[in-house]
Short mmCIF file of C-alpha atoms in Angstrom, two decimals:
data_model
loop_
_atom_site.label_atom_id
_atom_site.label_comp_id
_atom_site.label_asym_id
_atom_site.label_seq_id
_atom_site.Cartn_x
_atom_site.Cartn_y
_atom_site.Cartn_z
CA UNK A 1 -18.99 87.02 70.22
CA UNK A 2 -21.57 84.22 70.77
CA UNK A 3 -23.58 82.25 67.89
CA UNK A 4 -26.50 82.32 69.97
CA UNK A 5 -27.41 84.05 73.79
CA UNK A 6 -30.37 83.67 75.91
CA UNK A 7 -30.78 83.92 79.54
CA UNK A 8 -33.74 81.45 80.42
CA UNK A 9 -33.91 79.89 83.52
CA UNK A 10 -32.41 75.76 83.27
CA UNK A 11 -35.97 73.69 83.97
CA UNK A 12 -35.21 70.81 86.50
CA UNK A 13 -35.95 68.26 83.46
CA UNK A 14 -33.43 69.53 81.13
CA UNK A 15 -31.03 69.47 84.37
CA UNK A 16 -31.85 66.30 84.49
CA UNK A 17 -31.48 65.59 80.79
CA UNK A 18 -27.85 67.13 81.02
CA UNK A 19 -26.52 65.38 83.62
CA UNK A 20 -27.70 62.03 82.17
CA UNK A 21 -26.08 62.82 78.82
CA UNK A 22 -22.71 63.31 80.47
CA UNK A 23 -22.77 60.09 82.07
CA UNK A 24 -19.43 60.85 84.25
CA UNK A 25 -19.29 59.31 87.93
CA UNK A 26 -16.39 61.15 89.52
CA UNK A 27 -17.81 62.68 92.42
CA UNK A 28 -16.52 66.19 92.25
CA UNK A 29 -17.59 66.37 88.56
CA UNK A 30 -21.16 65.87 90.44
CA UNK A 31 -20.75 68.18 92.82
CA UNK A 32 -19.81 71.50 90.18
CA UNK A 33 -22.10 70.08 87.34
CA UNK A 34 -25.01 72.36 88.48
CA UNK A 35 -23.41 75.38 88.41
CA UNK A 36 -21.50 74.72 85.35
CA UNK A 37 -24.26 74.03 83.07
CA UNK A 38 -26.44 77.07 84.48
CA UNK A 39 -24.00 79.26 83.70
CA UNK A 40 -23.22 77.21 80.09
CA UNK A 41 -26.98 77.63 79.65
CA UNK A 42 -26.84 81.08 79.76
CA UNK A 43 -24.60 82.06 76.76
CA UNK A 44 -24.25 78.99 74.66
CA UNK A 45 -26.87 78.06 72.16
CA UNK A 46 -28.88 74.71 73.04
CA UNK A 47 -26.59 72.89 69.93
CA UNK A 48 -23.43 74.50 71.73
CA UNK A 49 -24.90 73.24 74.76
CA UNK A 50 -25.38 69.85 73.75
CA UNK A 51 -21.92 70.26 71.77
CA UNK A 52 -20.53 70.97 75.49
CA UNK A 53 -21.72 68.14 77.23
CA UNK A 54 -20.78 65.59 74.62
CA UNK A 55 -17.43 67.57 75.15
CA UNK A 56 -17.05 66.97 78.82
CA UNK A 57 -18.82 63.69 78.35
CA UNK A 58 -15.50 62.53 75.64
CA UNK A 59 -12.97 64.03 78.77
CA UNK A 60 -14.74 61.68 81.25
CA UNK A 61 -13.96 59.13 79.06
CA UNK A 62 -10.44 59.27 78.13
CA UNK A 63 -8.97 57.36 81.40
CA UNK A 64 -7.07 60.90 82.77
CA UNK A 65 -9.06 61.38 85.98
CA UNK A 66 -11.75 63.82 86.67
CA UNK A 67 -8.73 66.67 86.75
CA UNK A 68 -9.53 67.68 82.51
CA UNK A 69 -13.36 67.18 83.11
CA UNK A 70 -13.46 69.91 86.05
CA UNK A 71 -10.94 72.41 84.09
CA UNK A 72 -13.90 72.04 80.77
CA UNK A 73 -17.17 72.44 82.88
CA UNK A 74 -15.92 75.12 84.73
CA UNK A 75 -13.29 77.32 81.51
CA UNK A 76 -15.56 76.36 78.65
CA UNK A 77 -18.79 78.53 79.35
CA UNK A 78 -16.19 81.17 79.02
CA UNK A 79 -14.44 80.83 75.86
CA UNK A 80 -17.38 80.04 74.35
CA UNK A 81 -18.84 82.85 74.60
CA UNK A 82 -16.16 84.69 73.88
CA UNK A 83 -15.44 82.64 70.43
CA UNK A 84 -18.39 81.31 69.50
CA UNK A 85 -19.76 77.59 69.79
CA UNK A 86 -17.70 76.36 66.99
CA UNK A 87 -14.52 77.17 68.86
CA UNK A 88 -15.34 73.59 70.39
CA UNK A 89 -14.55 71.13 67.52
CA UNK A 90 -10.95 72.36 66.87
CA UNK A 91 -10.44 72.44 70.95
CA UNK A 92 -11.43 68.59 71.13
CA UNK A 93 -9.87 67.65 67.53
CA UNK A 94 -6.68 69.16 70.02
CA UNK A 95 -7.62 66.77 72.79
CA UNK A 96 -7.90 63.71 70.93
CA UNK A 97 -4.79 64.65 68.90
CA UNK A 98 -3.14 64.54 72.31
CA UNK A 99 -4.61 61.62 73.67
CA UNK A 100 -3.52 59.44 70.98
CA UNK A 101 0.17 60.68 71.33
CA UNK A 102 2.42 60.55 74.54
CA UNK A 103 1.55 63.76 75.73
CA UNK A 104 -2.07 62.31 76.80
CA UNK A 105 -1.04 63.38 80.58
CA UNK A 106 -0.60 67.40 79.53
CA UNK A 107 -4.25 67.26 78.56
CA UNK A 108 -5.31 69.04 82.09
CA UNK A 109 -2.54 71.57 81.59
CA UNK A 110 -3.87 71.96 77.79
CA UNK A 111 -7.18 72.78 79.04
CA UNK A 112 -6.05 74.83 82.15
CA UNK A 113 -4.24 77.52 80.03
CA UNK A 114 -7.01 78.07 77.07
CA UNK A 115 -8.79 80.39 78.94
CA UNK A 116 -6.87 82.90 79.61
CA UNK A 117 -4.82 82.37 75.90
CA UNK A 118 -8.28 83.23 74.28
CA UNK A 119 -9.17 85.41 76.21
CA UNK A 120 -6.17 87.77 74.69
CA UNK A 121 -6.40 85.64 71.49
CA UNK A 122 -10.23 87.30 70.72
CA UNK A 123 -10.89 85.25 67.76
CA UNK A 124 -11.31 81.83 66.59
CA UNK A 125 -8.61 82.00 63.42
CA UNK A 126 -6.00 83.03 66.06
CA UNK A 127 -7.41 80.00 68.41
CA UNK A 128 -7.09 77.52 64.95
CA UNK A 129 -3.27 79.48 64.48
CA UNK A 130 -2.48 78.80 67.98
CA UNK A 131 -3.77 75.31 67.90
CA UNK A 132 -1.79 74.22 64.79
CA UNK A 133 1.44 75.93 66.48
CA UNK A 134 1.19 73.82 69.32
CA UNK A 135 0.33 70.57 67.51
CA UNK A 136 3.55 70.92 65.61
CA UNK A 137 5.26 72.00 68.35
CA UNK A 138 4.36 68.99 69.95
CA UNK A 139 4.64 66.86 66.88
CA UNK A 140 8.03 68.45 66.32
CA UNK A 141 9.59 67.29 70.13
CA UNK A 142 7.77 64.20 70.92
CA UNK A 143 10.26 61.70 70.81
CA UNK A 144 10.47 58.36 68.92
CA UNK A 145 13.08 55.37 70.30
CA UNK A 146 13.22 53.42 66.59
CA UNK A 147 12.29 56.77 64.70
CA UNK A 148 8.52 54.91 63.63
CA UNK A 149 6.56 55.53 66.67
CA UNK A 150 6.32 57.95 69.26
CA UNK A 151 6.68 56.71 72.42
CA UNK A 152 8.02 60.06 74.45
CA UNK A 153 6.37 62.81 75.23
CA UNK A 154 7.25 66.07 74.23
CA UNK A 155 9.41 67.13 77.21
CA UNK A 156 8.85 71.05 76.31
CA UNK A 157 4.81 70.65 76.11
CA UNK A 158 3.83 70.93 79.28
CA UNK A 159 6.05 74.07 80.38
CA UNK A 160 5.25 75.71 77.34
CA UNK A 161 1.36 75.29 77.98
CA UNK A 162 2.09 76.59 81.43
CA UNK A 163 3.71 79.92 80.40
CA UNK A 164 1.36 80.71 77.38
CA UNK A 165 -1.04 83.05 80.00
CA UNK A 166 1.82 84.51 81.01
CA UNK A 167 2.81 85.57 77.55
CA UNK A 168 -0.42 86.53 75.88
CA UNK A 169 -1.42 88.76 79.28
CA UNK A 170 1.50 91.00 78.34
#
């Protein structure tokens, strides 16, 4: 399911356009752009589009390497087409959830496994079920030294991220 599809041809200017909006400078990042957003471009909307950028745009921001920016440009085109545009905004509400807690570093691994988990997922209110399940799972085991703050990540997150493909392929 897709909010919007069309198969035009990407014109050099709106390339260009893209890749300015992005405004990321790790090299490989450069180097799969391209491909990426011809492929985006032919199943997201332009909103979705622009929606995805920003998206990968917020990743290159966030001080984890290119590793999280890659794993986006490349999965996204994907599940967005398979969920719909609006899939995005409760993906990146994950992200910065994440980012602001200790478990900032299992963002790649976060991003890495949504593919395949929507994939067998096939909608966007089991995506938002799955979501909340793993932001209290994570909210749930992240530890806390004086019981105020979290300062540990949750030591569970990343393995469980890991082994979700494995258990929604079955």
């Amino acid at each position: 399911m897709t909010d919007h599809l069309h198969n035009t041809a990407l014109p050099p200017q709106l390339a260009a356009a893209y890749r300015d909006q992005l405004d990321c400078r790790f090299p490989w990042v450069g180097e799969v752009f391209p491909d990426c957003i011809a492929k985006a471009a032919a199943s997201l909307s332009p909103a979705g589009m622009s929606a995805y950028i920003d998206a990968a745009r917020t990743l290159c921001k966030l001080g984890r390497g290119e590793e999280p920016v890659l794993i986006f440009l490349e999965e996204w085109p994907d599940i967005g087409t398979a969920l719909g545009d609006s899939a995005l905004e409760p993906v990146m509400q994950m992200v910065q959830h994440m980012q602001r807690s200790p478990n900032g570093n299992a963002i790649g691994g976060f991003l890495q496994t949504l593919a395949p988990v929507t994939r067998a997922l096939q909608s966007r209110a089991l995506l938002r079920d799955y979501l909340n399940t793993l932001r209290d799972m994570m909210e749930r085991t992240t530890g806390s030294i004086h019981g105020h703050h979290q300062t540990h990540p949750a030591p569970a997150y990343p393995t469980c991220c890991a082994r979700h493909p494995l258990y929604y392929s079955a």
